[in-house]
XYZ file of C-alpha atoms in Angstrom:
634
model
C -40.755 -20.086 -24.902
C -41.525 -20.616 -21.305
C -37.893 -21.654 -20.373
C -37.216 -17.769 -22.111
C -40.360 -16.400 -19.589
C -38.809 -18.381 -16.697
C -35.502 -16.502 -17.703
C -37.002 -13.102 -18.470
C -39.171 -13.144 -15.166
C -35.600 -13.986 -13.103
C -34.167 -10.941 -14.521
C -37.231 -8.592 -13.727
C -36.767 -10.113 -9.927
C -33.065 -7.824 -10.093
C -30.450 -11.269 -10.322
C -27.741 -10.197 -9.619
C -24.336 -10.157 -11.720
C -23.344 -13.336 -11.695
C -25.062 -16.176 -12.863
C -24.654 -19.820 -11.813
C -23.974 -22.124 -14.942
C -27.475 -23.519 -15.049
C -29.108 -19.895 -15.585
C -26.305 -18.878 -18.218
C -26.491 -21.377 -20.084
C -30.710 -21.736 -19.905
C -30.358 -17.929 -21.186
C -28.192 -18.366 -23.997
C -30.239 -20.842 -25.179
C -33.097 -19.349 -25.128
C -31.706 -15.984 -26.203
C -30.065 -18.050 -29.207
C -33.434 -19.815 -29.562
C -35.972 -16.520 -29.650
C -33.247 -14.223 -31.543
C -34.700 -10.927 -31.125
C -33.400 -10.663 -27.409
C -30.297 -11.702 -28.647
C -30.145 -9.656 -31.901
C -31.040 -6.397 -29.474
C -28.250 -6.939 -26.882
C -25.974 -6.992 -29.584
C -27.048 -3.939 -31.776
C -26.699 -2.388 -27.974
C -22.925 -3.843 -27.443
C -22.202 -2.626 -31.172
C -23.375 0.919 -30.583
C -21.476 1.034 -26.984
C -18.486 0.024 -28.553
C -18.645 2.723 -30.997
C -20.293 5.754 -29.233
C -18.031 9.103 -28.244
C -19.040 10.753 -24.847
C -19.113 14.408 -25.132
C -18.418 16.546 -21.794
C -18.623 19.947 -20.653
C -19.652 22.715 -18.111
C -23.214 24.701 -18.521
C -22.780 27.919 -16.706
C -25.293 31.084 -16.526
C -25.753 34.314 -15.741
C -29.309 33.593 -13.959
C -30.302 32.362 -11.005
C -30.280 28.229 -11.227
C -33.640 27.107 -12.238
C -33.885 24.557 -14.733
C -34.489 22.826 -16.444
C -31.471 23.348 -18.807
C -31.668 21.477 -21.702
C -28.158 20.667 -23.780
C -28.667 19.028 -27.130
C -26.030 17.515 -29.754
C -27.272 18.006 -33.320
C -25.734 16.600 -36.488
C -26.884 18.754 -39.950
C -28.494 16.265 -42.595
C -29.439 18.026 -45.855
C -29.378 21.031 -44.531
C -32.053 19.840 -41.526
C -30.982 19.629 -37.753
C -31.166 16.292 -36.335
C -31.181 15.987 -32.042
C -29.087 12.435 -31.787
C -28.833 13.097 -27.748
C -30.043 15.253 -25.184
C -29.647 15.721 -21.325
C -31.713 17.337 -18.581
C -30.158 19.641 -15.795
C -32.082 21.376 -12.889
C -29.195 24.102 -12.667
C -26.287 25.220 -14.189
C -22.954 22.105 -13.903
C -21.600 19.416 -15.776
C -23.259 17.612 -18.353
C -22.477 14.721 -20.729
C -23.756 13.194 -24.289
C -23.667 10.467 -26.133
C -22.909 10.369 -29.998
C -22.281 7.993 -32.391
C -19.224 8.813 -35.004
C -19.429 11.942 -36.880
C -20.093 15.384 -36.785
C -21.983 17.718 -34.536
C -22.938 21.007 -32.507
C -24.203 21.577 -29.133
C -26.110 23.911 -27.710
C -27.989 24.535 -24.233
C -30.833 26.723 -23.356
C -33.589 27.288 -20.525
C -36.580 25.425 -21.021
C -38.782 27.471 -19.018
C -41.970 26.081 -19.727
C -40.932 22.056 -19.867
C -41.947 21.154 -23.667
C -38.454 20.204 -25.030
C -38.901 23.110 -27.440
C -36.671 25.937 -28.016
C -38.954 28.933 -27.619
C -38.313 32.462 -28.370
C -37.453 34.567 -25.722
C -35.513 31.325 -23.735
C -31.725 32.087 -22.842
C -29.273 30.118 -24.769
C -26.170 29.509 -25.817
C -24.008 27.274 -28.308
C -20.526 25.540 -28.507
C -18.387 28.090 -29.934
C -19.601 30.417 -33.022
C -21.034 27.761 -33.425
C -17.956 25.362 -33.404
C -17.637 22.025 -35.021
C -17.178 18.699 -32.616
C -15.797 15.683 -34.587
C -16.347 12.711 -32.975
C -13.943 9.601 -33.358
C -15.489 6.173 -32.903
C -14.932 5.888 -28.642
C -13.487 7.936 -26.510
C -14.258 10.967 -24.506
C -14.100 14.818 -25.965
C -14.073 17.115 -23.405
C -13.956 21.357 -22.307
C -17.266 21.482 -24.544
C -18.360 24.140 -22.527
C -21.455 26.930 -23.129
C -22.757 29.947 -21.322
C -25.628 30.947 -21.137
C -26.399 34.761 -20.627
C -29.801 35.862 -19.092
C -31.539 37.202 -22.288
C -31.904 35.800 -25.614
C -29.063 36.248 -28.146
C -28.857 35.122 -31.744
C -27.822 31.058 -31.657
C -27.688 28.844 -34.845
C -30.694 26.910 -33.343
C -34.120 28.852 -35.306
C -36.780 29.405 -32.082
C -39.918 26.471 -32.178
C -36.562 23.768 -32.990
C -38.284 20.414 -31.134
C -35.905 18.860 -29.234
C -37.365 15.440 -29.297
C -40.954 14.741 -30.358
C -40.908 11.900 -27.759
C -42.236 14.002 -24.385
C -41.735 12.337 -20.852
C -43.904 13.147 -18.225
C -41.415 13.868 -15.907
C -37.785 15.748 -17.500
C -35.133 13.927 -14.704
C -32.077 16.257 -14.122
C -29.114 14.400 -14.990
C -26.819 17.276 -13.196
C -25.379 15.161 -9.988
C -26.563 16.472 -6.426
C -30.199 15.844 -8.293
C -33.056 15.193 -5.567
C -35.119 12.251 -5.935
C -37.150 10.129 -3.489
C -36.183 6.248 -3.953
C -39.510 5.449 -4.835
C -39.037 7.742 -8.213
C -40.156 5.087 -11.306
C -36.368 6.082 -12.680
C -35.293 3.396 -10.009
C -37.726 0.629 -10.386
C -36.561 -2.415 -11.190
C -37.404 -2.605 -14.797
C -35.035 0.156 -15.693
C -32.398 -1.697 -12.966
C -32.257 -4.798 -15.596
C -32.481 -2.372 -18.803
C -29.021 -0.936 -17.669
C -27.782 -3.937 -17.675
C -29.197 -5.593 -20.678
C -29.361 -2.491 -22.523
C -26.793 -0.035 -21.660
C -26.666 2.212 -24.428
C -30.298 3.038 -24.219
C -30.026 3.379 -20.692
C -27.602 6.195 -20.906
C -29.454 7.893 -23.371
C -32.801 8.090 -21.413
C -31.117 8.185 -17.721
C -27.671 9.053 -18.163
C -25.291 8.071 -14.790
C -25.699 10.422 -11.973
C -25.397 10.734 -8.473
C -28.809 11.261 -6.641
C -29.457 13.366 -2.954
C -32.541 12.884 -1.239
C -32.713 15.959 0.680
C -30.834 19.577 -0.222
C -26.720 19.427 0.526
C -26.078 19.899 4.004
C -22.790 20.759 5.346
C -22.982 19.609 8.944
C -23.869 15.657 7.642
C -21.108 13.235 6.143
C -22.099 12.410 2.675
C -22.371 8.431 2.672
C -22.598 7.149 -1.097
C -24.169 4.209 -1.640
C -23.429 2.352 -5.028
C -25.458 -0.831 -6.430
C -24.689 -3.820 -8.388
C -25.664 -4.994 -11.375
C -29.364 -4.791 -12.655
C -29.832 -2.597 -9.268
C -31.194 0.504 -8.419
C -30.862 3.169 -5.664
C -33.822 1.854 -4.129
C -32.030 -1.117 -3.146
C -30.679 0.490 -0.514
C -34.253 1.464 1.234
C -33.071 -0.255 3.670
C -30.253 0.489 5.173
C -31.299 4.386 4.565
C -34.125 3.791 6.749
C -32.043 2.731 9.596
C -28.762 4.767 9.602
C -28.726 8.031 11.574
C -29.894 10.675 9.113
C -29.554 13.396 11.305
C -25.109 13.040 11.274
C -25.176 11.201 7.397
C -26.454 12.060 4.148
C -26.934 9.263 1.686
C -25.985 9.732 -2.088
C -26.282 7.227 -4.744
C -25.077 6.428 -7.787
C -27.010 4.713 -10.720
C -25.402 3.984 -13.748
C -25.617 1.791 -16.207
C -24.244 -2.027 -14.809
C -23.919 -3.572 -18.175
C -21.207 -1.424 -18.610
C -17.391 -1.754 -19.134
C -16.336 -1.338 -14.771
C -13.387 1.367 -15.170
C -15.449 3.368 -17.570
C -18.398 3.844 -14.579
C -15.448 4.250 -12.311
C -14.831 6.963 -14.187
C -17.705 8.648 -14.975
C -17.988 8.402 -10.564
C -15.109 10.588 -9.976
C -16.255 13.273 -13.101
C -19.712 13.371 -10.923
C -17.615 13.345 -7.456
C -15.322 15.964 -8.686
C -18.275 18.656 -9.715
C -20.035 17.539 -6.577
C -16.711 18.411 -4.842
C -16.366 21.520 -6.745
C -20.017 22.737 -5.882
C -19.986 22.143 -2.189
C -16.294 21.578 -1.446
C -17.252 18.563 1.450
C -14.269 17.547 2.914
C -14.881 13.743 3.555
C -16.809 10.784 1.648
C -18.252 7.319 2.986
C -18.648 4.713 0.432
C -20.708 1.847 0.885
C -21.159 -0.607 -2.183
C -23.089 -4.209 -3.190
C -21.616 -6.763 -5.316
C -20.023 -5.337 -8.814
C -20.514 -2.225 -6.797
C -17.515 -2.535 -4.884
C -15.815 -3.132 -8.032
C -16.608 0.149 -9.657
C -15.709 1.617 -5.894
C -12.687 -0.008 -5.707
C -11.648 0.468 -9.584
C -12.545 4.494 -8.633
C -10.002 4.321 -5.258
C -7.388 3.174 -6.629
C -7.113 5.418 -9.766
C -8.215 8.672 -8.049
C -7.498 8.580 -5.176
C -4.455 11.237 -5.952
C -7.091 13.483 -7.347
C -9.741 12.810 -4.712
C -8.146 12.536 -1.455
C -11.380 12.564 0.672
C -12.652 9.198 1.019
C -12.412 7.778 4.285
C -13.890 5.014 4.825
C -15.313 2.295 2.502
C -17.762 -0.502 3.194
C -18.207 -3.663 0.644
C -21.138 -5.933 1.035
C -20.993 -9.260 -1.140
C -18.275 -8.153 -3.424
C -16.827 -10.990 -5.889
C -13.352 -9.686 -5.414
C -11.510 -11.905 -7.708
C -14.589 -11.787 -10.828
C -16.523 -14.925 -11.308
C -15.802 -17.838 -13.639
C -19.310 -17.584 -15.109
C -18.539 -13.917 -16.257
C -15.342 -15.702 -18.413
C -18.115 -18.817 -19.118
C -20.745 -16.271 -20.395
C -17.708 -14.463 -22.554
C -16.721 -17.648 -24.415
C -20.203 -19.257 -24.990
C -22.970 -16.582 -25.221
C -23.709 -15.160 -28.874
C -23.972 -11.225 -27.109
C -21.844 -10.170 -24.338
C -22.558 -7.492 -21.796
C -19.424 -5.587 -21.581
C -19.171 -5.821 -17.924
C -19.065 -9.768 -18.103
C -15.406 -9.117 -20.059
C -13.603 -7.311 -16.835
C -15.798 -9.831 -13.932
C -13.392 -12.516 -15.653
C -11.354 -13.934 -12.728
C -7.799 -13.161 -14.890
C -9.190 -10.041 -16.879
C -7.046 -6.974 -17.168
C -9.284 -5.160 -15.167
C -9.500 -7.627 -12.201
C -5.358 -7.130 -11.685
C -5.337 -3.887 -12.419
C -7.598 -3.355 -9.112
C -4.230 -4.820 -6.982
C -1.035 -3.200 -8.478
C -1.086 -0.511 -5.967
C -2.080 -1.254 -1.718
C -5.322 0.859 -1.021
C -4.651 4.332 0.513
C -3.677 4.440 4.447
C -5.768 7.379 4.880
C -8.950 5.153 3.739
C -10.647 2.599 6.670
C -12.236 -0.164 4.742
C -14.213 -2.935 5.873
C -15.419 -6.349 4.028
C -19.114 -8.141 3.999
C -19.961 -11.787 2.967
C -22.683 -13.838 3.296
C -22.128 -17.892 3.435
C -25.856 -19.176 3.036
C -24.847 -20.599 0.278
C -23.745 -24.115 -0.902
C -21.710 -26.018 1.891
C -20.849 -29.445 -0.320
C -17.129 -30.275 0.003
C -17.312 -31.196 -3.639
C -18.346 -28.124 -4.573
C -17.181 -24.462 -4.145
C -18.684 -22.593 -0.802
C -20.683 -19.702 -1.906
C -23.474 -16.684 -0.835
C -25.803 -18.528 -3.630
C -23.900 -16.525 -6.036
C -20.365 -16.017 -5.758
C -17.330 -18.022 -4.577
C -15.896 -17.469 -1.140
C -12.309 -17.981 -3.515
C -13.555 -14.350 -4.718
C -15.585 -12.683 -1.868
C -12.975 -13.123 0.458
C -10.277 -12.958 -2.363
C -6.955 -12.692 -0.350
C -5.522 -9.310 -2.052
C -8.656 -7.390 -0.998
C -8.839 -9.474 2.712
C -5.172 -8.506 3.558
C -6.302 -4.897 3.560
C -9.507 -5.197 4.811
C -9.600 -4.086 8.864
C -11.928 -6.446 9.352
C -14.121 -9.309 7.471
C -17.586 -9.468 8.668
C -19.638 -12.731 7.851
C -23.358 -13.407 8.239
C -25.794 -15.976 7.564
C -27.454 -14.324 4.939
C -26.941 -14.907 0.904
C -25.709 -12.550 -1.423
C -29.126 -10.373 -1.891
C -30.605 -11.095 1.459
C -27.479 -9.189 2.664
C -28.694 -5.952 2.112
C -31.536 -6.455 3.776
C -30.649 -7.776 7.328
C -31.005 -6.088 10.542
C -27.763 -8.080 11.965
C -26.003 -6.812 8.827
C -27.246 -3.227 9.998
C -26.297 -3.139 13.191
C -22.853 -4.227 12.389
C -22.862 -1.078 9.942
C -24.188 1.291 12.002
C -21.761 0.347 14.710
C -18.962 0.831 12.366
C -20.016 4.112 10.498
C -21.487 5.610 14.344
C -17.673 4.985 15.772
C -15.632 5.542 12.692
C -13.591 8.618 13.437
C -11.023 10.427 10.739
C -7.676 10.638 11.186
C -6.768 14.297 12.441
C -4.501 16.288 10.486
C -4.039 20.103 9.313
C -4.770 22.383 6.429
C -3.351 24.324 4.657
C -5.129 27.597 3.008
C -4.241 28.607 -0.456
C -3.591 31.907 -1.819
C -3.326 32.388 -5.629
C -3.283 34.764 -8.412
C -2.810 35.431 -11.807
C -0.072 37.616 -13.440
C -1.987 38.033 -16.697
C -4.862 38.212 -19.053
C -6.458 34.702 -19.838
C -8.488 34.435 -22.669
C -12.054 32.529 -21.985
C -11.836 30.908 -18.798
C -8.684 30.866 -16.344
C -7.370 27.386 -15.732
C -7.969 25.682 -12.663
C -4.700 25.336 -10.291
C -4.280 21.649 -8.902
C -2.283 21.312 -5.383
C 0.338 18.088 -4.869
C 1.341 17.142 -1.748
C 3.780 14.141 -2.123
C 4.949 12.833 1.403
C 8.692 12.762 2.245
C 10.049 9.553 3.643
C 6.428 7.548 3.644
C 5.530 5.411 1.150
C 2.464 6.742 0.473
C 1.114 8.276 -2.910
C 0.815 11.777 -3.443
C -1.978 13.534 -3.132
C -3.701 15.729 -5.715
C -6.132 18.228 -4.882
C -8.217 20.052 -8.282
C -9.719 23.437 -7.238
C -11.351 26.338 -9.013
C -10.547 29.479 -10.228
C -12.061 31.149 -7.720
C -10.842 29.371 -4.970
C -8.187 31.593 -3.942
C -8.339 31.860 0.164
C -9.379 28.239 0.552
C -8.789 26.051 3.168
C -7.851 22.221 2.555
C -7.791 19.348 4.597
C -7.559 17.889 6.956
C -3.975 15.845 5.910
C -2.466 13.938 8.101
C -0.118 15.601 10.263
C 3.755 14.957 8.455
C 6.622 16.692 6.248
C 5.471 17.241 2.278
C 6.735 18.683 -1.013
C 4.531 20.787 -2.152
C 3.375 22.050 -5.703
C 0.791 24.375 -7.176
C 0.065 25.033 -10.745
C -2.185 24.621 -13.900
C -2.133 22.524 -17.396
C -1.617 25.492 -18.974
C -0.375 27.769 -16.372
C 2.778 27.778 -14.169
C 3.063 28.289 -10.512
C 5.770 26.535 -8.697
C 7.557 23.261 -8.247
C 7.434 21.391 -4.897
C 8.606 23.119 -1.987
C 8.918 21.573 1.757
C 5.718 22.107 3.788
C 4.851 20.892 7.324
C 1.638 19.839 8.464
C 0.567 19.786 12.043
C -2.444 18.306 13.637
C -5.026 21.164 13.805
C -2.943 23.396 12.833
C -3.171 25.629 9.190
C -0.191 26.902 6.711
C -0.605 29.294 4.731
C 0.909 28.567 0.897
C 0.880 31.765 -1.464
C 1.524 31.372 -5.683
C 1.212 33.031 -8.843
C 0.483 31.539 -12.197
C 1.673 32.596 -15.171
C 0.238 31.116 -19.000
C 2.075 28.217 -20.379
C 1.077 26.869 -23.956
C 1.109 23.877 -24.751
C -0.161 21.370 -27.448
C -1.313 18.148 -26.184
C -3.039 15.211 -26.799
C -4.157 11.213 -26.526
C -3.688 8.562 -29.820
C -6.442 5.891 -30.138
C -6.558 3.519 -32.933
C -9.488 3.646 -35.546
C -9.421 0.123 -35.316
C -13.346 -1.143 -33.244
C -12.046 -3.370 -30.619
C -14.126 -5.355 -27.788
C -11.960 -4.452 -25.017
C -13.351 -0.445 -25.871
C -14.582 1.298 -22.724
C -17.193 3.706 -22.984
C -16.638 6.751 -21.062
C -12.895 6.215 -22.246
C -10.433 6.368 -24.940
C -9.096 3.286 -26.217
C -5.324 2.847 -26.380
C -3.578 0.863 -28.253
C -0.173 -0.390 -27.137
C 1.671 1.635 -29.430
C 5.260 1.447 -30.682
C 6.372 5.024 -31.013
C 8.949 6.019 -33.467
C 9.021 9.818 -33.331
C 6.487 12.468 -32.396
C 7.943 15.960 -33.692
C 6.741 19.901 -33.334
C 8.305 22.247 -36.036
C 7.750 25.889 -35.932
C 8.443 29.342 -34.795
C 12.368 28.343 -34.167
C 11.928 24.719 -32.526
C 12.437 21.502 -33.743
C 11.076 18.972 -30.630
C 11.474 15.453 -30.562
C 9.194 13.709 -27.649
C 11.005 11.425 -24.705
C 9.435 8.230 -24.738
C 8.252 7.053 -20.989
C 7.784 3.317 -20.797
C 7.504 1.138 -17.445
C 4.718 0.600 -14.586
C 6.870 2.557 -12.297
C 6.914 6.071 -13.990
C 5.282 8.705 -12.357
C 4.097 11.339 -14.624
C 4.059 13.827 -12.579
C 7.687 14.008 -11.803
C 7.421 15.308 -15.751
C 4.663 17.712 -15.738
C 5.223 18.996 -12.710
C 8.765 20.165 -14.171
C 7.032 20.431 -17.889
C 9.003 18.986 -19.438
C 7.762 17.325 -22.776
C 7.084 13.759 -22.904
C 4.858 10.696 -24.210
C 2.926 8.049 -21.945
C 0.649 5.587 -21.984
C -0.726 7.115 -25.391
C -0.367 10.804 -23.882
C 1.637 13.587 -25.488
C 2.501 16.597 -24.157
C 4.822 20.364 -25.602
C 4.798 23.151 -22.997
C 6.078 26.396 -23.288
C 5.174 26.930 -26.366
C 5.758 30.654 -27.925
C 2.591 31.815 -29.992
C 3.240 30.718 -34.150
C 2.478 27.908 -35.999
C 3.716 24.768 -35.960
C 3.788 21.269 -37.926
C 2.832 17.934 -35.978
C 4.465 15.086 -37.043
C 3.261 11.211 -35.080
C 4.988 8.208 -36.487
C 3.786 4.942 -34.997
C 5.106 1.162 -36.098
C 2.261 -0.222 -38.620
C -0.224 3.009 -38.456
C -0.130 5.735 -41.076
C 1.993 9.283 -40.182
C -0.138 11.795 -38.657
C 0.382 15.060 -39.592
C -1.325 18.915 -38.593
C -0.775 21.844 -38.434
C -1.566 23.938 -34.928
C -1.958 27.279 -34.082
C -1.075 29.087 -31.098
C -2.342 32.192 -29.860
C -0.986 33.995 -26.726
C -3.289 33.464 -23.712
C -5.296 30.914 -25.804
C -5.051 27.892 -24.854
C -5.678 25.214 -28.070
C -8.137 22.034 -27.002
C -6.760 18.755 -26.200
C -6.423 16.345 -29.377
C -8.061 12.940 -29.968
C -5.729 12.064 -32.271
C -6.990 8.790 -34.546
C -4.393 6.651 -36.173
C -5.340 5.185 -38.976
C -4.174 1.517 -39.552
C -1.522 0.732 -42.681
């Protein structure tokens, strides 16, 4: 018992990720000795495995002051049961957590703080109310509620209790949130329970990005992401000493026990809404450890959608994962789910260096060496290999590699560090470029919300990825940019609307076109395939796909008979089929456009999976919800 205090007191000190062999295997001893630790990290791996993330947009017709409360429900014998709830200080995005099954959602305004649904509070419910049927992992999304400014008639009876558990303090989970850094949410206690104890993390936290001060438009947005079993307040520091008066610091927290590309990913859904809200035209990123992995991981598969990162900043990064992540996978009785993609040959690892990092992005490397120096062992910050921190697929991209004599947590907290930083982020200058300004309408009637229009830019003659720029539907008139200066293809359009396909466009340092479309309704049926099967390489946040072997996917109805084209290969890009619409499957995506209103029969034969078969409706101007589509094993 007091090698498991020894342990347990470590981990309340915020140690970081990676653990040398000594303390890994000292825990899983113990951990295997005590049981209960161990018996609890795996209930929480179990449920994380299994748990659906539901998604959507709160919007109202009064003036933002929260807190909103959203709430899934399941019905049990005719009684409402809360499973999840979140927080918001103003209308926005919000997300939930559910396990398999059935269940409703509904938001109101909590005007008076109790987590009770009072009569007379404005409300509003998930369709009619409409049924949300969660698979086993994955995300549902477009669960979206508004709520008007006096009271209508929900399914929820008024004095409904929320949750009979009342915290003193109801933290907005809505990103832009302000919080001071020495908030209890970021002490280091709930630091290790994210890691330790993800699932319950999310449930009382959620993942968020924190302000410290109200949005300001004149300041660069600098977001500062921690490592595992850390905390915003980590970065005290450095937020002390940068120049607050040109930068705004951000932060993420999130839950670092967590699968990497699924926090990745839940960064760019709160990026994009903060994007959406305030429409800031560059980011800084500035990461610690595993950090830089779930910055990195977030680069490289949005950067098409989120152009407007410009600069990035690792600190102590183990850029090639850590052999004691793969040791803890193959000996501990519980594995955090993070510990699967720190393995030095894991999927995830590689998947960060199939593509070069974006030209348009300046990024700079951090490493400590106080750390071992014996020739018979490997050179290190006290933590991680210099084989990983200075990893050569990251280095060759890196303008510069900065090393001090510090280790890998003492890092964050030295002046010569600072300095170095400040120097860099003080000096850093964009790239110039031009805009372009947008002008966009729509030819008809939508039903429920318009869709939002994306822009793609894809350069002509560089070899440099296209960009992809998501706006509102309100953001006819805008101007976007800057882009560097250089000869484009241009396209504009929605999921389910069409505008037009790519078009030559010149950009000229500070200098702004002027690009004018219409969209017209498209419908389409569309959809992702996940197994049923539970699986340990499950993300949450995402769906899990299978590597499928197609053998037909079919639409019947109203005169057409469709067969699907089957992409396959690393070197497809999708968009050179949906920009065109043209029907296709990928990567466990399916997608029919231009789709005249009737009804029609699905038909989804996979090798060694059951045929999938349903019926769908389409309505003109109605545009039908993407599927989760769950195969069912033979």
């Amino acid at each position: 018992m007091n090698a498991l205090k020894s342990a347990m007191d470590g981990l309340k000190r915020g140690l970081p990720i990676v653990f040398n062999r000594m303390t890994v295997t000292l825990l899983i001893i113990c951990f295997s000795a005590t049981g209960c630790f161990l018996a609890k990290v795996k209930k929480e791996v179990r449920e994380y495995l299994a748990s659906t993330v539901l998604v959507g947009q709160i919007s109202t017709a009064f003036p933002g002051k929260g807190p909103i409360i959203v709430a899934a429900y399941a019905r049990n014998q005719g009684k409402r049961e809360v499973v999840h709830y979140t927080v918001l200080h103003d209308f926005g995005e919000y997300e939930l957590m559910v396990a398999k099954g059935n269940y409703y959602v509904f938001a109101y305004w909590d005007k008076n703080s109790n987590l009770i649904y009072d009569a007379g509070e404005p409300a509003g419910q998930y369709g009619d109310p409409k049924m949300v049927t969660a698979p086993a992992g994955g995300v549902i999304g477009n669960i979206n509620i508004a709520i008007p400014e006096k009271a209508q008639n929900i399914d929820v009876p008024s004095g409904f209790e929320i949750s009979s558990v009342k915290p003193h303090k109801l933290h907005s989970r809505l990103a832009g949130a302000i919080i001071d850094l020495d908030d209890e949410l970021f002490s280091e206690e709930h630091g290790s329970k994210g890691y330790w104890e993800g699932i319950s993390f999310f449930k009382e936290f959620g993942g968020n990005i924190y302000f410290l001060e109200e949005y300001d438009p004149q300041k660069i947005p600098i977001l500062f992401i921690h490592g595992a079993t850390g905390t915003p307040k980590g970065w005290k520091y450095f937020v002390d000493n940068i120049d607050r008066t040109r930068f705004q610091p951000w932060f993420f927290y999130y839950p670092s026990g967590a699968r990497i590309q699924g926090m990745s990913q839940l960064l760019l859904w709160k990026l994009e809404n903060l994007k959406s809200k305030y429409n800031f035209e560059q980011l800084y990123i500035t990461a610690h450890s595993m950090g830089g992995l779930v910055a990195r991981s977030f680069i490289m598969d949005s950067s098409a959608r989120f152009p407007y990162v410009k600069l990035f900043v690792s600190l102590a990064t183990p850029w090639g994962g850590d052999g004691m992540a793969e040791y803890g996978v193959e000996q501990s009785p519980a594995v955090v789910p993070c510990w699967i993609d720190m393995q030095p040959e894991s999927a995830f690892i590689q998947s960060l260096y199939r593509t070069k990092m974006p030209e348009t992005i300046s990024f700079y490397m951090f490493f400590g060496h106080q750390g071992s120096r014996n020739p018979f062992r490997s050179n290190n910050d006290e933590t991680i290999a210099f084989s990983s921190l200075l990893d050569r697929r990251a280095q060759s991209e890196a303008k510069m590699n900065y090393a001090f004599n510090e280790d890998h947590e003492s890092i964050i907290y030295s002046k010569a560090v600072l300095d170095q930083y400040n120097a860099i982020i003080n000096s850093f200058s964009h790239p110039s470029g031009g805009y372009l300004k947008i002008h966009f309408s729509y030819n008809h009637h939508f039903a429920g919300e318009r869709p939002e229009p994306t822009l793609i830019l894809q350069p002509i003659g560089k070899k440099r990825a296209e960009m992809e720029i998501r706006l509102s539907a309100n953001d006819n008139g805008r101007i976007l940019g800057p882009f560097p200066a250089g000869d484009y293809l241009a396209s504009f359009g929605a999921f389910t609307a069409i505008g037009k396909g790519y078009v030559p466009v010149t950009i000229e340092n500070n200098e702004t076109n002027e690009l004018k479309y219409v969209l017209t309704p498209d419908n389409i049926i569309y959809g992702t395939l996940i197994s049923a099967l539970q699986s340990k390489d499950w993300a949450a946040g995402m769906p899990y796909q299978e590597n499928f072997t197609i053998q037909a996917i079919t639409l019947k109805g109203t005169g057409i008979h469709r067969k699907l084209r089957l992409l396959e290969g690393e070197d497809v890009n999708i968009l050179d089929y949906l920009i065109p619409r043209a029907d296709c499957y990928y990567k466990g995506n399916f997608f029919f456009f231009g789709l005249p209103p009737g009804e029609f029969d699905l038909v989804i034969r996979v090798q060694g999976y059951k045929p999938f078969a349903k019926k769908c409706f389409v309505k003109a101007g109605i545009q039908l919800d993407p599927m989760l589509i769950e195969l069912t094993p033979e």
